[in-house]
Amino acid sequence: MNPKDEVKFEDINKMTDGKLLQTDKKYAQLKLKQKEKIAEWMFQVTRDYYTKNYTFPNDRQIEKVVNIVYEKIEEAEIWVPYGEVLRHYKSKRSAINRRVRKELNEKEENRNEKVCFMNMCMVQDDKGNVLALDKVNDSYTGTTFPGGHVEQNEIFQKSIIREVWEETGLTIESPKLCGLYHWHEDGVHSVIMLYKAEKFIGELKSSEEGQVYWIPLEELKTRELATGMKYVLQILGADQVNECYMHLESEGYVGDLY
């Protein structure tokens, strides 16, 4: 017998577990726990429909949702006419859709995080030297490479060209992206994009960020490097794009190369 044929529920009795149940039973007569189960199924099936189709079921598609819900009702041996379930779903449709939107928005927010984009560039000349910067910032000191923050709406490559010019007076050409260096701190995901550049024009000059000068790469490695520079040098010295993630240990930040 078709469970969706409402005619069958009129003035017909059904024997279940040795008990005679009236098939004209109303949705309101269900037990509270049964209603809660059905409400959850309606929500879950509607959510699944929305995530698959990127829209809520319209008037012609509602029965597709209710059919799935009704199968769960039958599996749970909850006796209520199909027509009652359909009418209840229609009456709660707006509330169900609002709940789906709320949950999906919360999940979307949970996937989002605050990100701070920065950059750094190893500028090389044709004599085996690299352009070093002795950083004097209170929060980041030591010998490093030129670089800085990406400004709002700024193209990454244009940002590194600007930062190198501001800190060294040189305008680099065709910087090559070589890897990523990143970490999480205070709810912010900081990401430094690491570049190399071999072509440049201009006259070298220092800035308020610190003194800049040419130094052989091997000699630079012996200097008092800024935090994380040993990982930066490993990435920039590799033949392929690499990634370093810094995680906090008891002795401080430690890098994992990927």
Coordinates of C-alpha atoms in Angstrom, one line a residue:
M1 CA 0.0 0.0 0.0
N2 CA 1.4 3.4 -1.0
P3 CA 2.2 5.3 2.3
K4 CA 1.5 8.6 0.5
D5 CA -2.0 7.7 -0.5
E6 CA -4.0 9.8 2.0
V7 CA -7.2 8.0 1.2
K8 CA -5.9 4.9 3.0
F9 CA -5.9 6.8 6.3
E10 CA -9.5 7.7 6.3
D11 CA -11.6 5.5 8.7
I12 CA -9.0 2.7 8.5
N13 CA -7.4 1.1 11.5
K14 CA -3.9 -0.5 11.6
M15 CA -2.6 -3.2 14.0
T16 CA 1.0 -2.4 15.2
D17 CA 2.7 -4.4 18.0
G18 CA -0.6 -5.9 18.9
K19 CA -2.3 -2.5 19.4
L20 CA -5.0 -1.1 17.3
L21 CA -4.0 2.4 16.2
Q22 CA -6.3 5.0 14.6
T23 CA -5.0 6.0 11.2
D24 CA -6.6 9.4 11.5
K25 CA -4.0 10.3 14.1
K26 CA -2.9 13.9 14.0
Y27 CA 0.7 15.2 14.1
A28 CA -0.1 17.0 17.3
Q29 CA -0.8 13.7 19.0
L30 CA 2.7 12.4 18.6
K31 CA 4.9 12.2 21.7
L32 CA 7.4 15.0 22.3
K33 CA 10.4 12.8 21.6
Q34 CA 8.9 11.7 18.3
K35 CA 8.2 15.3 17.3
E36 CA 11.8 16.2 18.2
K37 CA 13.1 13.4 16.0
I38 CA 11.0 14.3 13.1
A39 CA 11.9 18.0 13.4
E40 CA 15.6 17.1 13.3
W41 CA 15.1 14.9 10.3
M42 CA 13.3 17.7 8.5
F43 CA 16.2 20.0 9.3
Q44 CA 18.9 17.5 8.2
V45 CA 17.2 16.6 4.9
T46 CA 16.5 20.2 4.1
R47 CA 20.1 21.1 4.8
D48 CA 21.3 18.3 2.6
Y49 CA 19.0 19.4 -0.2
Y50 CA 20.3 23.0 0.1
T51 CA 24.0 22.1 0.2
K52 CA 23.5 19.9 -2.9
N53 CA 21.3 22.2 -4.9
Y54 CA 22.3 25.6 -3.5
T55 CA 18.6 26.5 -3.1
F56 CA 15.7 25.5 -0.8
P57 CA 13.0 23.1 -2.1
N58 CA 10.2 25.0 -3.8
D59 CA 6.5 24.1 -3.7
R60 CA 6.9 21.4 -6.3
Q61 CA 10.0 19.9 -4.7
I62 CA 8.8 19.8 -1.1
E63 CA 7.5 16.3 -1.4
K64 CA 11.1 15.1 -2.3
V65 CA 12.2 16.2 1.1
V66 CA 9.1 14.9 2.9
N67 CA 9.5 11.5 1.2
I68 CA 13.0 11.1 2.7
V69 CA 11.8 12.2 6.1
Y70 CA 8.8 9.8 6.0
E71 CA 11.1 6.9 5.2
K72 CA 13.0 7.7 8.4
I73 CA 9.7 7.9 10.3
E74 CA 8.7 4.5 9.1
E75 CA 12.1 3.0 9.9
A76 CA 11.7 4.4 13.5
E77 CA 8.1 2.8 13.6
I78 CA 6.5 6.1 14.3
W79 CA 2.9 6.0 13.1
V80 CA 1.6 9.2 11.6
P81 CA -0.1 9.7 8.2
Y82 CA 2.0 11.1 5.4
G83 CA -0.4 13.9 4.9
E84 CA 0.1 15.1 8.4
V85 CA 3.9 15.1 8.0
L86 CA 3.6 17.0 4.7
R87 CA 1.3 19.6 6.3
H88 CA 3.6 20.0 9.3
Y89 CA 6.6 20.5 7.0
K90 CA 4.8 23.2 5.0
S91 CA 3.8 25.0 8.2
K92 CA 7.4 24.9 9.6
R93 CA 9.1 25.5 6.2
S94 CA 10.3 29.1 6.9
A95 CA 11.6 28.2 10.3
I96 CA 13.5 25.2 9.0
N97 CA 15.0 27.3 6.2
R98 CA 16.1 29.9 8.7
R99 CA 17.8 27.3 10.9
V100 CA 19.6 25.9 7.9
R101 CA 20.9 29.3 6.9
K102 CA 22.1 30.0 10.4
E103 CA 24.0 26.8 10.7
L104 CA 25.6 27.1 7.3
N105 CA 26.6 30.7 8.0
E106 CA 28.1 29.8 11.3
K107 CA 30.1 27.0 9.7
E108 CA 31.3 29.4 7.0
E109 CA 32.4 31.8 9.7
N110 CA 34.3 29.0 11.5
R111 CA 36.2 28.3 8.3
N112 CA 37.3 31.9 8.0
E113 CA 40.2 33.3 9.8
K114 CA 42.0 36.6 10.1
V115 CA 45.1 36.6 7.8
C116 CA 48.0 39.0 7.6
F117 CA 49.9 38.8 4.3
M118 CA 53.6 39.8 4.2
N119 CA 56.5 39.3 1.9
M120 CA 60.3 39.1 1.8
C121 CA 62.8 39.0 -1.1
M122 CA 66.3 37.7 -1.5
V123 CA 67.8 40.1 -4.0
Q124 CA 71.0 38.7 -5.6
D125 CA 73.7 40.4 -7.7
D126 CA 75.9 38.8 -10.3
K127 CA 78.8 38.5 -7.8
G128 CA 77.3 36.0 -5.4
N129 CA 76.1 38.6 -3.0
V130 CA 72.7 39.1 -1.4
L131 CA 71.0 42.2 -0.2
A132 CA 70.9 42.1 3.6
L133 CA 68.9 44.2 6.0
D134 CA 69.8 44.7 9.7
K135 CA 66.3 45.1 11.1
V136 CA 66.0 47.5 14.1
N137 CA 62.3 46.9 14.8
D138 CA 61.6 46.1 18.5
S139 CA 59.5 43.0 17.7
Y140 CA 61.8 41.7 14.9
T141 CA 65.5 42.2 15.0
G142 CA 68.5 40.7 13.3
T143 CA 69.8 40.3 9.8
T144 CA 67.1 39.5 7.3
F145 CA 65.9 40.4 3.8
P146 CA 63.9 43.3 2.7
G147 CA 60.1 43.0 2.8
G148 CA 57.0 44.0 4.6
H149 CA 53.2 44.0 4.7
V150 CA 50.9 43.7 1.8
E151 CA 48.5 46.6 1.7
Q152 CA 44.7 46.4 1.3
N153 CA 43.7 45.6 -2.4
E154 CA 47.4 45.3 -3.4
I155 CA 48.7 42.8 -5.8
F156 CA 51.3 40.5 -4.1
Q157 CA 54.0 41.0 -6.7
K158 CA 53.5 44.7 -6.8
S159 CA 53.7 44.7 -3.0
I160 CA 57.2 43.1 -2.8
I161 CA 58.5 45.5 -5.5
R162 CA 57.2 48.4 -3.5
E163 CA 58.6 47.1 -0.2
V164 CA 62.1 46.5 -1.6
W165 CA 62.1 50.0 -3.1
E166 CA 61.0 51.6 0.2
E167 CA 63.7 49.8 2.2
T168 CA 66.6 49.7 -0.2
G169 CA 66.1 52.3 -3.0
L170 CA 66.2 49.5 -5.6
T171 CA 63.5 48.6 -8.0
I172 CA 63.5 44.8 -8.6
E173 CA 62.2 43.2 -11.8
S174 CA 60.3 39.9 -12.2
P175 CA 60.5 38.7 -8.6
K176 CA 60.0 34.9 -8.5
L177 CA 57.8 33.3 -5.8
C178 CA 59.8 30.6 -4.1
G179 CA 57.8 29.6 -1.0
L180 CA 55.7 30.4 2.0
Y181 CA 56.6 31.0 5.7
H182 CA 53.6 31.2 8.1
W183 CA 52.4 30.9 11.6
H184 CA 49.4 31.5 13.9
E185 CA 49.5 34.0 16.8
D186 CA 46.8 35.8 18.7
G187 CA 44.1 34.5 16.4
V188 CA 45.8 35.8 13.2
H189 CA 47.4 33.6 10.5
S190 CA 50.5 35.5 9.3
V191 CA 51.8 34.4 5.9
I192 CA 55.0 35.6 4.4
M193 CA 55.5 35.0 0.6
L194 CA 59.2 34.5 -0.2
Y195 CA 60.7 35.8 -3.4
K196 CA 64.0 35.9 -5.3
A197 CA 65.1 38.7 -7.7
E198 CA 68.2 39.0 -9.8
K199 CA 67.3 42.0 -11.9
F200 CA 67.1 45.5 -10.4
I201 CA 67.8 49.2 -11.0
G202 CA 68.5 52.1 -8.7
E203 CA 70.9 53.3 -6.1
L204 CA 71.2 51.5 -2.8
K205 CA 70.2 53.4 0.3
S206 CA 69.0 52.5 3.8
S207 CA 65.7 53.4 5.4
E208 CA 64.3 53.7 8.9
E209 CA 63.8 50.0 8.8
G210 CA 67.5 49.4 9.1
Q211 CA 70.8 49.4 7.3
V212 CA 71.0 47.6 3.9
Y213 CA 74.2 46.3 2.3
W214 CA 75.5 43.6 0.0
I215 CA 77.1 40.5 1.6
P216 CA 78.1 37.1 0.3
L217 CA 75.4 34.6 1.0
E218 CA 77.6 32.2 2.9
E219 CA 78.8 35.1 5.1
L220 CA 75.2 36.2 5.8
K221 CA 74.5 32.8 7.2
T222 CA 77.1 33.4 10.0
R223 CA 75.5 36.7 11.1
E224 CA 73.0 37.1 13.9
L225 CA 69.9 36.2 11.9
A226 CA 66.4 37.3 12.6
T227 CA 63.9 34.7 13.9
G228 CA 63.1 32.1 11.3
M229 CA 65.7 33.2 8.8
K230 CA 67.4 29.7 8.8
Y231 CA 64.1 28.3 7.4
V232 CA 63.8 31.1 4.9
L233 CA 67.3 30.4 3.6
Q234 CA 66.4 26.7 3.2
I235 CA 63.3 27.5 1.2
L236 CA 65.0 30.0 -1.0
G237 CA 67.9 27.6 -1.6
A238 CA 65.6 24.8 -2.8
D239 CA 64.8 24.0 -6.4
Q240 CA 61.1 23.9 -5.8
V241 CA 58.4 25.9 -4.0
N242 CA 58.4 25.0 -0.3
E243 CA 56.5 25.8 2.8
C244 CA 57.5 26.4 6.4
Y245 CA 55.0 26.5 9.2
M246 CA 56.1 27.8 12.6
H247 CA 54.5 26.2 15.6
L248 CA 55.0 27.2 19.3
E249 CA 56.9 24.8 21.5
S250 CA 58.1 25.2 25.1
E251 CA 61.4 26.6 23.9
G252 CA 59.8 28.9 21.4
Y253 CA 58.7 28.7 17.7
V254 CA 59.9 25.8 15.7
G255 CA 59.6 25.4 12.0
D256 CA 58.3 22.4 10.0
L257 CA 59.3 22.3 6.3
Y258 CA 56.9 20.8 3.8

